[in-house]
Amino acid sequence: MAAVNKVERALVDQWRDILALHAHTQCELDRALHPHGLCASDFEVLDLLSERTAPEESGAYRVQEISERVHLSQSALSRLVARLEKDGLVERAMCAEDRRGVRVALTAKGSDLYREVLPIHRAVLAKMLAG
């Protein structure tokens, strides 16, 4: 019985370490990105959207596709996309294949800001996840 408790305790401790690393990393990202008008979640969406900039791609993700890749509720994601659109960083358009769907793409301003803050984001990740 004691061995099981020890194994369970180690598992719980490992889980809590993961949660603490995530929370600390999110805070550091928020702090580093704030001077640029972004938070970590904003950057995650811009980072995802930046993957579809090649001419042969549609240049946009459906909101449903974004929600599957970022860890936000549908309503939180909708508010975030609305804010990014208001700031001129993304644009929304009706999905041609499904009129109920909405596509989101980076604007030129969003792409420029993304390239500007990308090294900052990656430096924070390197620092926080380095062992």
mmCIF file of N, CA and C in Angstrom, residues 10-129:
data_model
loop_
_atom_site.group_PDB
_atom_site.id
_atom_site.type_symbol
_atom_site.label_atom_id
_atom_site.label_comp_id
_atom_site.label_asym_id
_atom_site.label_seq_id
_atom_site.Cartn_x
_atom_site.Cartn_y
_atom_site.Cartn_z
ATOM 1 N N ALA A 10 4.120 10.741 -6.516
ATOM 2 C CA ALA A 10 5.061 11.177 -7.559
ATOM 3 C C ALA A 10 4.304 11.638 -8.804
ATOM 4 N N LEU A 11 3.249 10.926 -9.158
ATOM 5 C CA LEU A 11 2.442 11.287 -10.313
ATOM 6 C C LEU A 11 1.761 12.645 -10.109
ATOM 7 N N VAL A 12 1.181 12.836 -8.938
ATOM 8 C CA VAL A 12 0.523 14.101 -8.619
ATOM 9 C C VAL A 12 1.540 15.239 -8.584
ATOM 10 N N ASP A 13 2.705 14.996 -8.009
ATOM 11 C CA ASP A 13 3.754 16.022 -7.967
ATOM 12 C C ASP A 13 4.204 16.402 -9.374
ATOM 13 N N GLN A 14 4.348 15.410 -10.242
ATOM 14 C CA GLN A 14 4.734 15.683 -11.632
ATOM 15 C C GLN A 14 3.660 16.530 -12.322
ATOM 16 N N TRP A 15 2.398 16.176 -12.120
ATOM 17 C CA TRP A 15 1.306 16.938 -12.711
ATOM 18 C C TRP A 15 1.321 18.392 -12.223
ATOM 19 N N ARG A 16 1.518 18.579 -10.946
ATOM 20 C CA ARG A 16 1.547 19.940 -10.393
ATOM 21 C C ARG A 16 2.743 20.728 -10.920
ATOM 22 N N ASP A 17 3.854 20.063 -11.151
ATOM 23 C CA ASP A 17 5.018 20.733 -11.747
ATOM 24 C C ASP A 17 4.693 21.212 -13.167
ATOM 25 N N ILE A 18 3.981 20.374 -13.921
ATOM 26 C CA ILE A 18 3.578 20.750 -15.284
ATOM 27 C C ILE A 18 2.656 21.968 -15.234
ATOM 28 N N LEU A 19 1.670 21.950 -14.331
ATOM 29 C CA LEU A 19 0.748 23.077 -14.204
ATOM 30 C C LEU A 19 1.480 24.356 -13.811
ATOM 31 N N ALA A 20 2.434 24.243 -12.887
ATOM 32 C CA ALA A 20 3.193 25.418 -12.447
ATOM 33 C C ALA A 20 4.039 25.971 -13.588
ATOM 34 N N LEU A 21 4.683 25.092 -14.357
ATOM 35 C CA LEU A 21 5.488 25.540 -15.492
ATOM 36 C C LEU A 21 4.604 26.251 -16.516
ATOM 37 N N HIS A 22 3.449 25.689 -16.784
ATOM 38 C CA HIS A 22 2.519 26.309 -17.725
ATOM 39 C C HIS A 22 2.095 27.692 -17.227
ATOM 40 N N ALA A 23 1.696 27.791 -15.968
ATOM 41 C CA ALA A 23 1.238 29.068 -15.416
ATOM 42 C C ALA A 23 2.353 30.112 -15.440
ATOM 43 N N HIS A 24 3.558 29.724 -15.039
ATOM 44 C CA HIS A 24 4.683 30.670 -15.045
ATOM 45 C C HIS A 24 5.034 31.109 -16.469
ATOM 46 N N THR A 25 4.987 30.171 -17.398
ATOM 47 C CA THR A 25 5.307 30.495 -18.789
ATOM 48 C C THR A 25 4.258 31.440 -19.368
ATOM 49 N N GLN A 26 2.978 31.183 -19.106
ATOM 50 C CA GLN A 26 1.908 32.075 -19.573
ATOM 51 C C GLN A 26 2.117 33.491 -19.024
ATOM 52 N N CYS A 27 2.448 33.594 -17.746
ATOM 53 C CA CYS A 27 2.664 34.916 -17.134
ATOM 54 C C CYS A 27 3.845 35.630 -17.785
ATOM 55 N N GLU A 28 4.926 34.908 -18.019
ATOM 56 C CA GLU A 28 6.097 35.512 -18.664
ATOM 57 C C GLU A 28 5.785 35.951 -20.088
ATOM 58 N N LEU A 29 5.039 35.132 -20.811
ATOM 59 C CA LEU A 29 4.640 35.503 -22.172
ATOM 60 C C LEU A 29 3.755 36.744 -22.149
ATOM 61 N N ASP A 30 2.781 36.772 -21.252
ATOM 62 C CA ASP A 30 1.907 37.941 -21.147
ATOM 63 C C ASP A 30 2.721 39.204 -20.853
ATOM 64 N N ARG A 31 3.667 39.086 -19.940
ATOM 65 C CA ARG A 31 4.497 40.237 -19.554
ATOM 66 C C ARG A 31 5.343 40.724 -20.739
ATOM 67 N N ALA A 32 5.928 39.801 -21.476
ATOM 68 C CA ALA A 32 6.802 40.162 -22.597
ATOM 69 C C ALA A 32 6.014 40.718 -23.786
ATOM 70 N N LEU A 33 4.799 40.222 -24.001
ATOM 71 C CA LEU A 33 4.008 40.632 -25.163
ATOM 72 C C LEU A 33 3.151 41.867 -24.905
ATOM 73 N N HIS A 34 2.909 42.168 -23.643
ATOM 74 C CA HIS A 34 2.042 43.299 -23.280
ATOM 75 C C HIS A 34 2.469 44.635 -23.909
ATOM 76 N N PRO A 35 3.757 44.965 -23.931
ATOM 77 C CA PRO A 35 4.144 46.241 -24.559
ATOM 78 C C PRO A 35 3.774 46.329 -26.045
ATOM 79 N N HIS A 36 3.491 45.198 -26.648
ATOM 80 C CA HIS A 36 3.118 45.154 -28.069
ATOM 81 C C HIS A 36 1.603 45.030 -28.254
ATOM 82 N N GLY A 37 0.871 45.146 -27.141
ATOM 83 C CA GLY A 37 -0.587 45.103 -27.204
ATOM 84 C C GLY A 37 -1.169 43.709 -27.314
ATOM 85 N N LEU A 38 -0.374 42.692 -26.979
ATOM 86 C CA LEU A 38 -0.820 41.302 -27.092
ATOM 87 C C LEU A 38 -0.711 40.577 -25.757
ATOM 88 N N CYS A 39 -1.468 39.508 -25.644
ATOM 89 C CA CYS A 39 -1.279 38.552 -24.552
ATOM 90 C C CYS A 39 -0.908 37.214 -25.188
ATOM 91 N N ALA A 40 -0.602 36.236 -24.370
ATOM 92 C CA ALA A 40 -0.161 34.936 -24.875
ATOM 93 C C ALA A 40 -1.214 34.297 -25.786
ATOM 94 N N SER A 41 -2.483 34.397 -25.428
ATOM 95 C CA SER A 41 -3.545 33.801 -26.247
ATOM 96 C C SER A 41 -3.669 34.501 -27.592
ATOM 97 N N ASP A 42 -3.515 35.833 -27.601
ATOM 98 C CA ASP A 42 -3.526 36.566 -28.868
ATOM 99 C C ASP A 42 -2.429 36.033 -29.779
ATOM 100 N N PHE A 43 -1.235 35.893 -29.196
ATOM 101 C CA PHE A 43 -0.105 35.435 -29.998
ATOM 102 C C PHE A 43 -0.354 34.034 -30.538
ATOM 103 N N GLU A 44 -0.936 33.151 -29.745
ATOM 104 C CA GLU A 44 -1.200 31.787 -30.200
ATOM 105 C C GLU A 44 -2.066 31.789 -31.451
ATOM 106 N N VAL A 45 -3.068 32.659 -31.488
ATOM 107 C CA VAL A 45 -3.934 32.740 -32.662
ATOM 108 C C VAL A 45 -3.154 33.308 -33.849
ATOM 109 N N LEU A 46 -2.379 34.369 -33.634
ATOM 110 C CA LEU A 46 -1.571 34.929 -34.723
ATOM 111 C C LEU A 46 -0.571 33.895 -35.234
ATOM 112 N N ASP A 47 0.031 33.149 -34.319
ATOM 113 C CA ASP A 47 1.014 32.120 -34.676
ATOM 114 C C ASP A 47 0.359 31.053 -35.559
ATOM 115 N N LEU A 48 -0.813 30.623 -35.169
ATOM 116 C CA LEU A 48 -1.549 29.629 -35.951
ATOM 117 C C LEU A 48 -1.907 30.185 -37.328
ATOM 118 N N LEU A 49 -2.435 31.401 -37.368
ATOM 119 C CA LEU A 49 -2.826 32.005 -38.646
ATOM 120 C C LEU A 49 -1.625 32.224 -39.559
ATOM 121 N N SER A 50 -0.459 32.445 -38.982
ATOM 122 C CA SER A 50 0.742 32.694 -39.799
ATOM 123 C C SER A 50 1.143 31.460 -40.594
ATOM 124 N N GLU A 51 0.661 30.293 -40.190
ATOM 125 C CA GLU A 51 0.988 29.049 -40.903
ATOM 126 C C GLU A 51 0.354 29.004 -42.286
ATOM 127 N N ARG A 52 -0.661 29.797 -42.520
ATOM 128 C CA ARG A 52 -1.381 29.756 -43.797
ATOM 129 C C ARG A 52 -1.176 31.048 -44.571
ATOM 130 N N THR A 53 0.051 31.308 -44.929
ATOM 131 C CA THR A 53 0.322 32.530 -45.687
ATOM 132 C C THR A 53 0.824 32.231 -47.096
ATOM 133 N N ALA A 54 1.047 30.964 -47.402
ATOM 134 C CA ALA A 54 1.519 30.619 -48.743
ATOM 135 C C ALA A 54 0.393 30.836 -49.748
ATOM 136 N N PRO A 55 0.730 31.283 -50.973
ATOM 137 C CA PRO A 55 -0.304 31.561 -51.986
ATOM 138 C C PRO A 55 -1.186 30.363 -52.311
ATOM 139 N N GLU A 56 -0.628 29.151 -52.231
ATOM 140 C CA GLU A 56 -1.441 27.984 -52.583
ATOM 141 C C GLU A 56 -2.420 27.592 -51.484
ATOM 142 N N GLU A 57 -2.292 28.218 -50.311
ATOM 143 C CA GLU A 57 -3.224 27.931 -49.222
ATOM 144 C C GLU A 57 -4.323 28.978 -49.212
ATOM 145 N N SER A 58 -5.376 28.697 -48.518
ATOM 146 C CA SER A 58 -6.508 29.624 -48.503
ATOM 147 C C SER A 58 -6.193 30.904 -47.757
ATOM 148 N N GLY A 59 -5.143 30.905 -46.943
ATOM 149 C CA GLY A 59 -4.787 32.097 -46.192
ATOM 150 C C GLY A 59 -5.616 32.289 -44.941
ATOM 151 N N ALA A 60 -6.516 31.373 -44.649
ATOM 152 C CA ALA A 60 -7.393 31.546 -43.499
ATOM 153 C C ALA A 60 -7.707 30.209 -42.850
ATOM 154 N N TYR A 61 -8.069 30.301 -41.602
ATOM 155 C CA TYR A 61 -8.571 29.151 -40.852
ATOM 156 C C TYR A 61 -10.038 29.400 -40.540
ATOM 157 N N ARG A 62 -10.803 28.347 -40.532
ATOM 158 C CA ARG A 62 -12.164 28.449 -40.015
ATOM 159 C C ARG A 62 -12.065 28.594 -38.507
ATOM 160 N N VAL A 63 -12.994 29.307 -37.917
ATOM 161 C CA VAL A 63 -12.982 29.507 -36.469
ATOM 162 C C VAL A 63 -12.974 28.153 -35.760
ATOM 163 N N GLN A 64 -13.714 27.205 -36.290
ATOM 164 C CA GLN A 64 -13.746 25.857 -35.700
ATOM 165 C C GLN A 64 -12.345 25.238 -35.683
ATOM 166 N N GLU A 65 -11.579 25.417 -36.752
ATOM 167 C CA GLU A 65 -10.211 24.882 -36.807
ATOM 168 C C GLU A 65 -9.319 25.542 -35.759
ATOM 169 N N ILE A 66 -9.497 26.839 -35.564
ATOM 170 C CA ILE A 66 -8.701 27.550 -34.555
ATOM 171 C C ILE A 66 -9.033 27.021 -33.171
ATOM 172 N N SER A 67 -10.315 26.858 -32.901
ATOM 173 C CA SER A 67 -10.724 26.403 -31.569
ATOM 174 C C SER A 67 -10.204 25.005 -31.254
ATOM 175 N N GLU A 68 -9.987 24.195 -32.274
ATOM 176 C CA GLU A 68 -9.433 22.857 -32.066
ATOM 177 C C GLU A 68 -7.943 22.899 -31.734
ATOM 178 N N ARG A 69 -7.268 23.998 -32.065
ATOM 179 C CA ARG A 69 -5.821 24.083 -31.893
ATOM 180 C C ARG A 69 -5.376 24.947 -30.715
ATOM 181 N N VAL A 70 -6.227 25.880 -30.274
ATOM 182 C CA VAL A 70 -5.874 26.718 -29.130
ATOM 183 C C VAL A 70 -6.758 26.317 -27.957
ATOM 184 N N HIS A 71 -6.292 26.551 -26.785
ATOM 185 C CA HIS A 71 -7.002 26.081 -25.594
ATOM 186 C C HIS A 71 -7.871 27.192 -25.011
ATOM 187 N N LEU A 72 -8.928 27.518 -25.764
ATOM 188 C CA LEU A 72 -9.881 28.537 -25.345
ATOM 189 C C LEU A 72 -11.282 28.022 -25.611
ATOM 190 N N SER A 73 -12.220 28.479 -24.810
ATOM 191 C CA SER A 73 -13.615 28.130 -25.080
ATOM 192 C C SER A 73 -14.053 28.844 -26.355
ATOM 193 N N GLN A 74 -15.127 28.387 -26.935
ATOM 194 C CA GLN A 74 -15.645 28.993 -28.170
ATOM 195 C C GLN A 74 -15.954 30.475 -27.946
ATOM 196 N N SER A 75 -16.559 30.802 -26.809
ATOM 197 C CA SER A 75 -16.917 32.202 -26.552
ATOM 198 C C SER A 75 -15.672 33.056 -26.314
ATOM 199 N N ALA A 76 -14.679 32.523 -25.597
ATOM 200 C CA ALA A 76 -13.435 33.278 -25.372
ATOM 201 C C ALA A 76 -12.708 33.502 -26.693
ATOM 202 N N LEU A 77 -12.709 32.493 -27.542
ATOM 203 C CA LEU A 77 -12.063 32.629 -28.852
ATOM 204 C C LEU A 77 -12.791 33.675 -29.703
ATOM 205 N N SER A 78 -14.107 33.671 -29.672
ATOM 206 C CA SER A 78 -14.878 34.654 -30.437
ATOM 207 C C SER A 78 -14.556 36.070 -29.980
ATOM 208 N N ARG A 79 -14.458 36.284 -28.673
ATOM 209 C CA ARG A 79 -14.107 37.613 -28.153
ATOM 210 C C ARG A 79 -12.693 37.998 -28.557
ATOM 211 N N LEU A 80 -11.760 37.042 -28.494
ATOM 212 C CA LEU A 80 -10.378 37.311 -28.864
ATOM 213 C C LEU A 80 -10.279 37.690 -30.340
ATOM 214 N N VAL A 81 -10.934 36.933 -31.206
ATOM 215 C CA VAL A 81 -10.906 37.226 -32.648
ATOM 216 C C VAL A 81 -11.544 38.584 -32.922
ATOM 217 N N ALA A 82 -12.634 38.903 -32.236
ATOM 218 C CA ALA A 82 -13.281 40.211 -32.417
ATOM 219 C C ALA A 82 -12.327 41.338 -32.021
ATOM 220 N N ARG A 83 -11.606 41.155 -30.930
ATOM 221 C CA ARG A 83 -10.641 42.168 -30.482
ATOM 222 C C ARG A 83 -9.490 42.315 -31.475
ATOM 223 N N LEU A 84 -8.965 41.181 -31.965
ATOM 224 C CA LEU A 84 -7.884 41.230 -32.951
ATOM 225 C C LEU A 84 -8.363 41.901 -34.238
ATOM 226 N N GLU A 85 -9.617 41.647 -34.614
ATOM 227 C CA GLU A 85 -10.170 42.286 -35.811
ATOM 228 C C GLU A 85 -10.307 43.795 -35.592
ATOM 229 N N LYS A 86 -10.797 44.192 -34.419
ATOM 230 C CA LYS A 86 -10.942 45.617 -34.100
ATOM 231 C C LYS A 86 -9.588 46.324 -34.162
ATOM 232 N N ASP A 87 -8.529 45.617 -33.750
ATOM 233 C CA ASP A 87 -7.172 46.181 -33.779
ATOM 234 C C ASP A 87 -6.539 46.116 -35.169
ATOM 235 N N GLY A 88 -7.261 45.541 -36.132
ATOM 236 C CA GLY A 88 -6.768 45.476 -37.504
ATOM 237 C C GLY A 88 -5.737 44.385 -37.754
ATOM 238 N N LEU A 89 -5.665 43.397 -36.849
ATOM 239 C CA LEU A 89 -4.661 42.335 -36.977
ATOM 240 C C LEU A 89 -5.162 41.129 -37.745
ATOM 241 N N VAL A 90 -6.468 40.910 -37.733
ATOM 242 C CA VAL A 90 -7.072 39.809 -38.487
ATOM 243 C C VAL A 90 -8.311 40.334 -39.186
ATOM 244 N N GLU A 91 -8.768 39.557 -40.156
ATOM 245 C CA GLU A 91 -10.041 39.875 -40.809
ATOM 246 C C GLU A 91 -10.876 38.614 -40.857
ATOM 247 N N ARG A 92 -12.182 38.819 -40.716
ATOM 248 C CA ARG A 92 -13.118 37.698 -40.772
ATOM 249 C C ARG A 92 -13.922 37.798 -42.054
ATOM 250 N N ALA A 93 -14.257 36.627 -42.605
ATOM 251 C CA ALA A 93 -15.090 36.574 -43.801
ATOM 252 C C ALA A 93 -15.941 35.315 -43.731
ATOM 253 N N MET A 94 -17.065 35.357 -44.405
ATOM 254 C CA MET A 94 -17.924 34.180 -44.466
ATOM 255 C C MET A 94 -17.212 33.083 -45.230
ATOM 256 N N CYS A 95 -17.404 31.879 -44.805
ATOM 257 C CA CYS A 95 -16.812 30.708 -45.452
ATOM 258 C C CYS A 95 -17.601 30.406 -46.726
ATOM 259 N N ALA A 96 -16.907 30.340 -47.851
ATOM 260 C CA ALA A 96 -17.579 30.109 -49.137
ATOM 261 C C ALA A 96 -18.252 28.735 -49.194
ATOM 262 N N GLU A 97 -17.626 27.731 -48.574
ATOM 263 C CA GLU A 97 -18.169 26.368 -48.627
ATOM 264 C C GLU A 97 -19.368 26.171 -47.707
ATOM 265 N N ASP A 98 -19.420 26.955 -46.632
ATOM 266 C CA ASP A 98 -20.460 26.779 -45.630
ATOM 267 C C ASP A 98 -20.815 28.165 -45.101
ATOM 268 N N ARG A 99 -21.935 28.706 -45.510
ATOM 269 C CA ARG A 99 -22.303 30.083 -45.159
ATOM 270 C C ARG A 99 -22.452 30.290 -43.652
ATOM 271 N N ARG A 100 -22.542 29.221 -42.883
ATOM 272 C CA ARG A 100 -22.615 29.362 -41.427
ATOM 273 C C ARG A 100 -21.232 29.549 -40.830
ATOM 274 N N GLY A 101 -20.204 29.141 -41.575
ATOM 275 C CA GLY A 101 -18.843 29.205 -41.067
ATOM 276 C C GLY A 101 -18.196 30.563 -41.297
ATOM 277 N N VAL A 102 -17.194 30.853 -40.500
ATOM 278 C CA VAL A 102 -16.442 32.101 -40.615
ATOM 279 C C VAL A 102 -14.964 31.754 -40.723
ATOM 280 N N ARG A 103 -14.284 32.410 -41.652
ATOM 281 C CA ARG A 103 -12.846 32.248 -41.815
ATOM 282 C C ARG A 103 -12.134 33.458 -41.236
ATOM 283 N N VAL A 104 -10.957 33.205 -40.674
ATOM 284 C CA VAL A 104 -10.155 34.265 -40.078
ATOM 285 C C VAL A 104 -8.770 34.212 -40.705
ATOM 286 N N ALA A 105 -8.244 35.375 -41.096
ATOM 287 C CA ALA A 105 -6.915 35.453 -41.707
ATOM 288 C C ALA A 105 -6.162 36.654 -41.145
ATOM 289 N N LEU A 106 -4.847 36.564 -41.174
ATOM 290 C CA LEU A 106 -4.005 37.691 -40.779
ATOM 291 C C LEU A 106 -4.130 38.816 -41.800
ATOM 292 N N THR A 107 -4.105 40.034 -41.320
ATOM 293 C CA THR A 107 -3.984 41.190 -42.204
ATOM 294 C C THR A 107 -2.488 41.483 -42.350
ATOM 295 N N ALA A 108 -2.148 42.423 -43.215
ATOM 296 C CA ALA A 108 -0.740 42.825 -43.353
ATOM 297 C C ALA A 108 -0.226 43.367 -42.025
ATOM 298 N N LYS A 109 -1.048 44.154 -41.332
ATOM 299 C CA LYS A 109 -0.656 44.694 -40.028
ATOM 300 C C LYS A 109 -0.423 43.555 -39.030
ATOM 301 N N GLY A 110 -1.308 42.568 -39.034
ATOM 302 C CA GLY A 110 -1.164 41.422 -38.138
ATOM 303 C C GLY A 110 0.089 40.627 -38.441
ATOM 304 N N SER A 111 0.379 40.450 -39.713
ATOM 305 C CA SER A 111 1.572 39.721 -40.128
ATOM 306 C C SER A 111 2.844 40.460 -39.708
ATOM 307 N N ASP A 112 2.826 41.783 -39.866
ATOM 308 C CA ASP A 112 3.981 42.586 -39.450
ATOM 309 C C ASP A 112 4.206 42.496 -37.943
ATOM 310 N N LEU A 113 3.140 42.619 -37.169
ATOM 311 C CA LEU A 113 3.258 42.529 -35.711
ATOM 312 C C LEU A 113 3.715 41.142 -35.312
ATOM 313 N N TYR A 114 3.168 40.125 -35.945
ATOM 314 C CA TYR A 114 3.570 38.753 -35.647
ATOM 315 C C TYR A 114 5.079 38.580 -35.841
ATOM 316 N N ARG A 115 5.604 39.027 -36.979
ATOM 317 C CA ARG A 115 7.044 38.898 -37.241
ATOM 318 C C ARG A 115 7.874 39.690 -36.226
ATOM 319 N N GLU A 116 7.350 40.819 -35.775
ATOM 320 C CA GLU A 116 8.050 41.644 -34.794
ATOM 321 C C GLU A 116 8.162 40.947 -33.430
ATOM 322 N N VAL A 117 7.087 40.304 -33.000
ATOM 323 C CA VAL A 117 7.080 39.712 -31.654
ATOM 324 C C VAL A 117 7.482 38.240 -31.626
ATOM 325 N N LEU A 118 7.583 37.612 -32.768
ATOM 326 C CA LEU A 118 7.966 36.197 -32.813
ATOM 327 C C LEU A 118 9.265 35.916 -32.055
ATOM 328 N N PRO A 119 10.346 36.679 -32.266
ATOM 329 C CA PRO A 119 11.576 36.393 -31.519
ATOM 330 C C PRO A 119 11.411 36.566 -30.004
ATOM 331 N N ILE A 120 10.568 37.487 -29.591
ATOM 332 C CA ILE A 120 10.313 37.698 -28.158
ATOM 333 C C ILE A 120 9.614 36.470 -27.586
ATOM 334 N N HIS A 121 8.592 36.008 -28.283
ATOM 335 C CA HIS A 121 7.845 34.825 -27.846
ATOM 336 C C HIS A 121 8.766 33.613 -27.718
ATOM 337 N N ARG A 122 9.558 33.374 -28.778
ATOM 338 C CA ARG A 122 10.425 32.200 -28.773
ATOM 339 C C ARG A 122 11.520 32.300 -27.710
ATOM 340 N N ALA A 123 12.001 33.516 -27.421
ATOM 341 C CA ALA A 123 13.016 33.688 -26.382
ATOM 342 C C ALA A 123 12.439 33.354 -25.009
ATOM 343 N N VAL A 124 11.196 33.764 -24.759
ATOM 344 C CA VAL A 124 10.550 33.430 -23.482
ATOM 345 C C VAL A 124 10.378 31.917 -23.363
ATOM 346 N N LEU A 125 9.922 31.273 -24.451
ATOM 347 C CA LEU A 125 9.779 29.815 -24.403
ATOM 348 C C LEU A 125 11.118 29.136 -24.139
ATOM 349 N N ALA A 126 12.160 29.590 -24.814
ATOM 350 C CA ALA A 126 13.492 28.983 -24.632
ATOM 351 C C ALA A 126 13.941 29.136 -23.190
ATOM 352 N N LYS A 127 13.729 30.310 -22.616
ATOM 353 C CA LYS A 127 14.132 30.555 -21.234
ATOM 354 C C LYS A 127 13.338 29.688 -20.253
ATOM 355 N N MET A 128 12.031 29.657 -20.440
ATOM 356 C CA MET A 128 11.167 28.954 -19.490
ATOM 357 C C MET A 128 11.254 27.425 -19.610
ATOM 358 N N LEU A 129 11.527 26.940 -20.802
ATOM 359 C CA LEU A 129 11.507 25.488 -21.001
ATOM 360 C C LEU A 129 12.903 24.865 -21.053
#
